[in-house]
Amino acid sequence: MHSEIFIHPKAIVDEEVSIGANTKIWAHAHILKGAVIGENCNIADNVFIEGGAVIGNNVTIKNNCSIWNGVHIQDEVFIGPSVIFTNDRFPRSPRMPEVKERYQKEEHWLQRTLVKKGVSIGAGAIILPNLTIAPYTSIAAGALVSKSTVEHALMLGSPARLHGYVCTCGYRLIAGKCPECHKNYPELRD
Amino acid sequence: MHSEIFIHPKAIVDEEVSIGANTKIWAHAHILKGAVIGENCNIADNVFIEGGAVIGNNVTIKNNCSIWNGVHIQDEVFIGPSVIFTNDRFPRSPRMPEVKERYQKEEHWLQRTLVKKGVSIGAGAIILPNLTIAPYTSIAAGALVSKSTVEHALMLGSPARLHGYVCTCGYRLIAGKCPECHKNYPELRD
Amino acid sequence: MHSEIFIHPKAIVDEEVSIGANTKIWAHAHILKGAVIGENCNIADNVFIEGGAVIGNNVTIKNNCSIWNGVHIQDEVFIGPSVIFTNDRFPRSPRMPEVKERYQKEEHWLQRTLVKKGVSIGAGAIILPNLTIAPYTSIAAGALVSKSTVEHALMLGSPARLHGYVCTCGYRLIAGKCPECHKNYPELRD
């Protein structure tokens, strides 16, 4: 590991994890064996990153998020507080005799999630598995995402639906133009 | 306690708790005095189990769930990440002078929840108190459960409504038959 | 700090925080530099209180809540488990080059929330920023609050809407009268 990595003394970083330069891991976070985290990330309190999870560069993950095996987060993503990922569509306790066999092999139950570059996921949103969140999508706080999204989508509600488009900078587009940074998206006039 | 119990060095297990054989308690979990946990359970990071909570055998509880006094979870239940239980319908800060007396006695405010055998509760679901979740019910991710359920119910939405039935194995029934394990439920053709 | 303050040995209290007499801070809570907490509060497991957050007296905050910079909570408030506050309407990762400048100055992104005296916020509710929750409002479990409320409002749903009124003691009014403590609110007959 690079010497510039900051790990809070109350974080737990297991053996055999990969953490990029300038990344900060805060208190009560738990990084499990096999997790991969890029450079210049901010991993807040009580974030849990499981083996098999992959996180890119410049990612911000706020408190209480769990990033499971099967979740891949690309660069520059924002994950708000208490966002919930999932990786099983028909969960049962793996200790139940009737399903014990299913949970022996990942391919029998594990479903994946891909969060692409520049996405924001608002506080408390729930992301069902087996989908892709396209670049620069913004998921509103509390949304339940059950389908893949298009680029720059603003997704809102439960289940989440397309309610417009957002700029790379995060503001909502008005007639294809960003009111904040004035960037134009002629193809995104909704 | 049995010697086969695993307690992560960063878990907190108070005095006078009951934990069954082969149960695992992970980091930052906190088991309070008076809590009862059965055999072969998996209690994940930052799970909080209060005195008065009772948990059966073969139960899986994922990260960030709090199991309060008044919540009883039977065998083989799956509790997804960040599921929220409750035990008070009209909460106020017990430190507010107008309600201080009410919070002196449990019978004036505490409401109970019973989660029966084989139930699954999806990620981020919220369970209101004073209800029973019947055996093998599946609660979808993000659902808000305000009423008791029937056996094998698939409950979805906010408030949660019956959207079909699920097999013991967790898959959704189609015309009373499980597409995964082919078990028949002639009485559950919806 | 007063000697009557209880801080669990597994809580983290940074330097330069203000904590009032008789307040209890439980395990895995994290109080950051600059946070202000009043007297006789109960701050439960894994509560995170950031610098810039202000909390009054007699406040109860249940497990897993994060109180950010910009959130001000007045006296006698109840914050249920896993309630989610927010302070940014258009979040992006501050590490994304296109928005790095915006996150240099609080006035370019920080939005505030004021929770007034005697409010209750139910389990898992999400509070959007730039609003005020009026005294004695009750927010139902799982509600998504996107607008300011009126006094004694009962707010329910996603987005939360007015569904009646509650007494100071927390019970729902029936024709302007509390069925529990018999207090009258002639102006709140709905």
Tab-separated table of N, CA and C in Angstrom, chain B residues 9-12 14 27-30 32 46 48 50 64-66 68 82-86 88-100 102 108-109 126 128 144 158, chain C residues 8 10 24 27-28 40-42 45-46 58-60 62-64 76-78 81-82 118-120 122-125 136-138 141-142 152 166-172 180:
chain	number	residue	atom	x	y	z
B	9	PRO	N	-13.215	-9.993	17.051
B	9	PRO	CA	-12.629	-9.198	18.152
B	9	PRO	C	-13.182	-7.781	18.253
B	10	LYS	N	-13.776	-7.271	17.192
B	10	LYS	CA	-14.360	-5.925	17.263
B	10	LYS	C	-15.870	-5.943	17.484
B	11	ALA	N	-16.455	-7.092	17.746
B	11	ALA	CA	-17.857	-7.140	18.184
B	11	ALA	C	-17.916	-6.841	19.678
B	12	ILE	N	-19.083	-6.428	20.145
B	12	ILE	CA	-19.290	-6.212	21.577
B	12	ILE	C	-20.398	-7.155	22.022
B	14	ASP	N	-22.241	-8.092	25.406
B	14	ASP	CA	-22.378	-7.761	26.826
B	14	ASP	C	-22.514	-9.037	27.665
B	27	ALA	N	-17.919	-7.994	13.079
B	27	ALA	CA	-17.348	-6.744	13.606
B	27	ALA	C	-18.401	-5.663	13.843
B	28	HIS	N	-18.228	-4.960	14.941
B	28	HIS	CA	-19.079	-3.822	15.309
B	28	HIS	C	-20.517	-4.225	15.611
B	29	ALA	N	-20.808	-5.521	15.584
B	29	ALA	CA	-22.107	-5.953	16.122
B	29	ALA	C	-22.101	-5.693	17.618
B	30	HIS	N	-23.292	-5.513	18.177
B	30	HIS	CA	-23.404	-5.235	19.607
B	30	HIS	C	-24.593	-6.034	20.142
B	32	LEU	N	-26.702	-6.986	23.358
B	32	LEU	CA	-26.923	-6.409	24.686
B	32	LEU	C	-27.433	-7.441	25.691
B	46	ASN	N	-22.174	-4.533	12.452
B	46	ASN	CA	-23.021	-3.448	12.968
B	46	ASN	C	-24.474	-3.862	13.198
B	48	PHE	N	-27.290	-4.796	15.767
B	48	PHE	CA	-27.510	-4.420	17.165
B	48	PHE	C	-28.669	-5.263	17.676
B	50	GLU	N	-30.910	-6.041	20.968
B	50	GLU	CA	-31.225	-5.481	22.283
B	50	GLU	C	-31.717	-6.564	23.236
B	64	ASN	N	-26.126	-3.806	9.607
B	64	ASN	CA	-26.826	-2.575	10.001
B	64	ASN	C	-28.252	-2.775	10.478
B	65	CYS	N	-28.677	-4.003	10.730
B	65	CYS	CA	-30.026	-4.211	11.275
B	65	CYS	C	-30.008	-4.068	12.792
B	66	SER	N	-31.054	-3.451	13.316
B	66	SER	CA	-31.221	-3.363	14.767
B	66	SER	C	-32.438	-4.179	15.151
B	68	TRP	N	-34.823	-4.914	18.064
B	68	TRP	CA	-35.182	-4.290	19.329
B	68	TRP	C	-35.856	-5.270	20.290
B	82	SER	N	-29.654	-3.520	6.328
B	82	SER	CA	-30.306	-2.251	6.682
B	82	SER	C	-31.821	-2.362	6.776
B	83	VAL	N	-32.327	-3.555	7.089
B	83	VAL	CA	-33.748	-3.703	7.423
B	83	VAL	C	-34.006	-2.996	8.751
B	84	ILE	N	-35.182	-2.362	8.862
B	84	ILE	CA	-35.469	-1.555	10.045
B	84	ILE	C	-36.703	-2.087	10.765
B	85	PHE	N	-36.537	-2.511	11.990
B	85	PHE	CA	-37.660	-2.870	12.860
B	85	PHE	C	-38.033	-1.667	13.724
B	86	THR	N	-39.219	-1.742	14.318
B	86	THR	CA	-39.731	-0.660	15.156
B	86	THR	C	-40.483	-1.303	16.323
B	88	ASP	N	-42.552	1.038	18.539
B	88	ASP	CA	-43.287	2.141	19.165
B	88	ASP	C	-44.089	2.820	18.061
B	89	ARG	N	-45.413	2.903	18.201
B	89	ARG	CA	-46.234	3.492	17.144
B	89	ARG	C	-46.331	5.013	17.237
B	90	PHE	N	-46.142	5.555	18.428
B	90	PHE	CA	-46.316	6.997	18.616
B	90	PHE	C	-45.085	7.559	19.302
B	91	PRO	N	-43.911	7.387	18.693
B	91	PRO	CA	-42.687	7.726	19.416
B	91	PRO	C	-42.541	9.221	19.685
B	92	ARG	N	-42.073	9.488	20.844
B	92	ARG	CA	-41.570	10.811	21.227
B	92	ARG	C	-40.280	10.544	21.989
B	93	SER	N	-39.453	11.562	22.109
B	93	SER	CA	-38.272	11.427	22.944
B	93	SER	C	-38.710	11.143	24.378
B	94	PRO	N	-38.306	10.022	24.954
B	94	PRO	CA	-38.697	9.726	26.346
B	94	PRO	C	-38.218	10.784	27.329
B	95	ARG	N	-37.362	11.676	26.882
B	95	ARG	CA	-36.866	12.766	27.720
B	95	ARG	C	-37.782	14.000	27.694
B	96	MET	N	-38.835	13.987	26.868
B	96	MET	CA	-39.798	15.088	26.827
B	96	MET	C	-40.682	14.987	28.073
B	97	PRO	N	-40.813	16.077	28.848
B	97	PRO	CA	-41.557	15.993	30.117
B	97	PRO	C	-42.984	15.447	29.937
B	98	GLU	N	-43.668	15.810	28.862
B	98	GLU	CA	-45.072	15.414	28.672
B	98	GLU	C	-45.258	13.898	28.529
B	99	VAL	N	-44.201	13.157	28.168
B	99	VAL	CA	-44.366	11.716	27.914
B	99	VAL	C	-43.483	10.842	28.802
B	100	LYS	N	-42.758	11.477	29.688
B	100	LYS	CA	-41.798	10.741	30.505
B	100	LYS	C	-42.463	9.566	31.223
B	102	ARG	N	-45.111	7.802	30.350
B	102	ARG	CA	-45.453	6.700	29.436
B	102	ARG	C	-44.289	5.739	29.241
B	108	HIS	N	-47.001	0.437	28.287
B	108	HIS	CA	-47.609	1.692	27.834
B	108	HIS	C	-47.114	2.136	26.464
B	109	TRP	N	-46.095	1.502	25.957
B	109	TRP	CA	-45.582	1.976	24.659
B	109	TRP	C	-45.049	0.838	23.773
B	126	ILE	N	-38.897	-1.771	5.906
B	126	ILE	CA	-39.241	-1.232	7.222
B	126	ILE	C	-40.442	-2.020	7.743
B	128	LEU	N	-43.283	-2.163	10.506
B	128	LEU	CA	-43.993	-1.517	11.610
B	128	LEU	C	-44.303	-2.565	12.679
B	144	LEU	N	-42.570	-1.261	2.893
B	144	LEU	CA	-42.958	-0.761	4.216
B	144	LEU	C	-44.115	-1.636	4.690
B	158	SER	N	-45.014	0.293	-0.750
B	158	SER	CA	-45.046	1.156	0.418
B	158	SER	C	-46.386	1.881	0.464
C	8	HIS	N	-19.544	5.562	26.052
C	8	HIS	CA	-19.203	4.140	25.959
C	8	HIS	C	-17.743	4.008	25.521
C	10	LYS	N	-16.365	2.234	23.498
C	10	LYS	CA	-16.200	2.027	22.055
C	10	LYS	C	-16.782	3.169	21.224
C	24	LYS	N	-25.676	10.701	27.141
C	24	LYS	CA	-25.060	9.388	26.966
C	24	LYS	C	-24.716	9.185	25.496
C	27	ALA	N	-22.006	2.918	21.940
C	27	ALA	CA	-20.915	2.263	21.202
C	27	ALA	C	-20.917	2.607	19.709
C	28	HIS	N	-19.738	2.792	19.179
C	28	HIS	CA	-19.514	3.042	17.756
C	28	HIS	C	-20.106	4.367	17.284
C	40	ASN	N	-28.673	15.917	28.621
C	40	ASN	CA	-29.651	14.840	28.810
C	40	ASN	C	-30.101	14.210	27.488
C	41	CYS	N	-29.181	14.070	26.568
C	41	CYS	CA	-29.484	13.419	25.285
C	41	CYS	C	-29.061	11.956	25.331
C	42	ASN	N	-29.657	11.163	24.435
C	42	ASN	CA	-29.271	9.770	24.281
C	42	ASN	C	-28.863	9.563	22.823
C	45	ASP	N	-26.005	3.721	19.312
C	45	ASP	CA	-24.907	3.070	18.579
C	45	ASP	C	-24.804	3.569	17.135
C	46	ASN	N	-23.581	3.769	16.720
C	46	ASN	CA	-23.259	4.135	15.325
C	46	ASN	C	-23.925	5.424	14.863
C	58	ASN	N	-32.402	17.004	25.757
C	58	ASN	CA	-33.453	15.978	25.867
C	58	ASN	C	-33.753	15.307	24.524
C	59	VAL	N	-32.776	15.254	23.665
C	59	VAL	CA	-32.956	14.663	22.335
C	59	VAL	C	-32.566	13.180	22.384
C	60	THR	N	-33.351	12.342	21.698
C	60	THR	CA	-33.046	10.917	21.553
C	60	THR	C	-32.718	10.645	20.086
C	62	LYS	N	-31.645	7.477	17.696
C	62	LYS	CA	-31.474	6.026	17.672
C	62	LYS	C	-30.371	5.614	16.682
C	63	ASN	N	-30.098	4.335	16.662
C	63	ASN	CA	-28.958	3.768	15.927
C	63	ASN	C	-28.888	4.210	14.451
C	64	ASN	N	-27.645	4.395	14.013
C	64	ASN	CA	-27.308	4.516	12.588
C	64	ASN	C	-27.694	5.840	11.941
C	76	GLU	N	-35.875	18.100	22.758
C	76	GLU	CA	-36.936	17.090	22.944
C	76	GLU	C	-37.327	16.369	21.660
C	77	VAL	N	-36.454	16.365	20.699
C	77	VAL	CA	-36.731	15.684	19.424
C	77	VAL	C	-36.403	14.204	19.551
C	78	PHE	N	-37.193	13.371	18.845
C	78	PHE	CA	-36.920	11.935	18.702
C	78	PHE	C	-36.538	11.654	17.257
C	81	PRO	N	-34.511	5.043	14.399
C	81	PRO	CA	-33.349	4.341	13.852
C	81	PRO	C	-33.216	4.537	12.347
C	82	SER	N	-31.984	4.690	11.911
C	82	SER	CA	-31.645	4.743	10.488
C	82	SER	C	-32.360	5.860	9.737
C	118	GLY	N	-39.658	19.127	19.892
C	118	GLY	CA	-40.658	18.089	20.105
C	118	GLY	C	-41.000	17.241	18.896
C	119	VAL	N	-40.305	17.416	17.804
C	119	VAL	CA	-40.566	16.632	16.584
C	119	VAL	C	-40.197	15.163	16.807
C	120	SER	N	-40.922	14.249	16.122
C	120	SER	CA	-40.518	12.845	16.026
C	120	SER	C	-40.298	12.500	14.563
C	122	GLY	N	-39.819	9.188	12.252
C	122	GLY	CA	-39.946	7.733	12.328
C	122	GLY	C	-38.794	7.013	11.645
C	123	ALA	N	-38.689	5.743	11.949
C	123	ALA	CA	-37.607	4.883	11.476
C	123	ALA	C	-37.443	4.962	9.960
C	124	GLY	N	-36.217	5.135	9.524
C	124	GLY	CA	-35.906	5.057	8.104
C	124	GLY	C	-36.418	6.204	7.265
C	125	ALA	N	-36.969	7.239	7.865
C	125	ALA	CA	-37.409	8.394	7.076
C	125	ALA	C	-36.196	9.105	6.487
C	136	TYR	N	-43.381	19.672	17.060
C	136	TYR	CA	-44.299	18.568	17.349
C	136	TYR	C	-44.813	17.853	16.092
C	137	THR	N	-44.219	18.109	14.949
C	137	THR	CA	-44.522	17.287	13.766
C	137	THR	C	-44.120	15.842	14.041
C	138	SER	N	-44.913	14.886	13.538
C	138	SER	CA	-44.488	13.483	13.515
C	138	SER	C	-44.331	13.050	12.057
C	141	ALA	N	-42.679	6.462	9.754
C	141	ALA	CA	-41.570	5.603	9.328
C	141	ALA	C	-41.542	5.519	7.809
C	142	GLY	N	-40.367	5.641	7.237
C	142	GLY	CA	-40.191	5.475	5.805
C	142	GLY	C	-40.610	6.644	4.951
C	152	HIS	N	-47.454	20.288	14.564
C	152	HIS	CA	-48.269	19.120	14.903
C	152	HIS	C	-48.673	18.281	13.684
C	166	VAL	N	-50.985	15.515	15.078
C	166	VAL	CA	-50.647	14.747	16.281
C	166	VAL	C	-50.552	15.677	17.488
C	167	CYS	N	-50.807	15.099	18.636
C	167	CYS	CA	-50.720	15.794	19.919
C	167	CYS	C	-49.245	16.008	20.300
C	168	THR	N	-48.998	16.895	21.203
C	168	THR	CA	-47.670	17.039	21.799
C	168	THR	C	-47.160	15.688	22.288
C	169	CYS	N	-48.069	14.848	22.795
C	169	CYS	CA	-47.677	13.536	23.331
C	169	CYS	C	-47.434	12.493	22.245
C	170	GLY	N	-47.734	12.818	20.970
C	170	GLY	CA	-47.393	11.925	19.868
C	170	GLY	C	-48.563	11.168	19.276
C	171	TYR	N	-49.712	11.111	19.960
C	171	TYR	CA	-50.869	10.381	19.426
C	171	TYR	C	-51.582	11.224	18.366
C	172	ARG	N	-52.259	10.530	17.459
C	172	ARG	CA	-52.963	11.212	16.386
C	172	ARG	C	-54.250	11.838	16.919
C	180	GLU	N	-55.453	10.039	23.778
C	180	GLU	CA	-54.590	9.518	24.830
C	180	GLU	C	-54.579	10.445	26.050
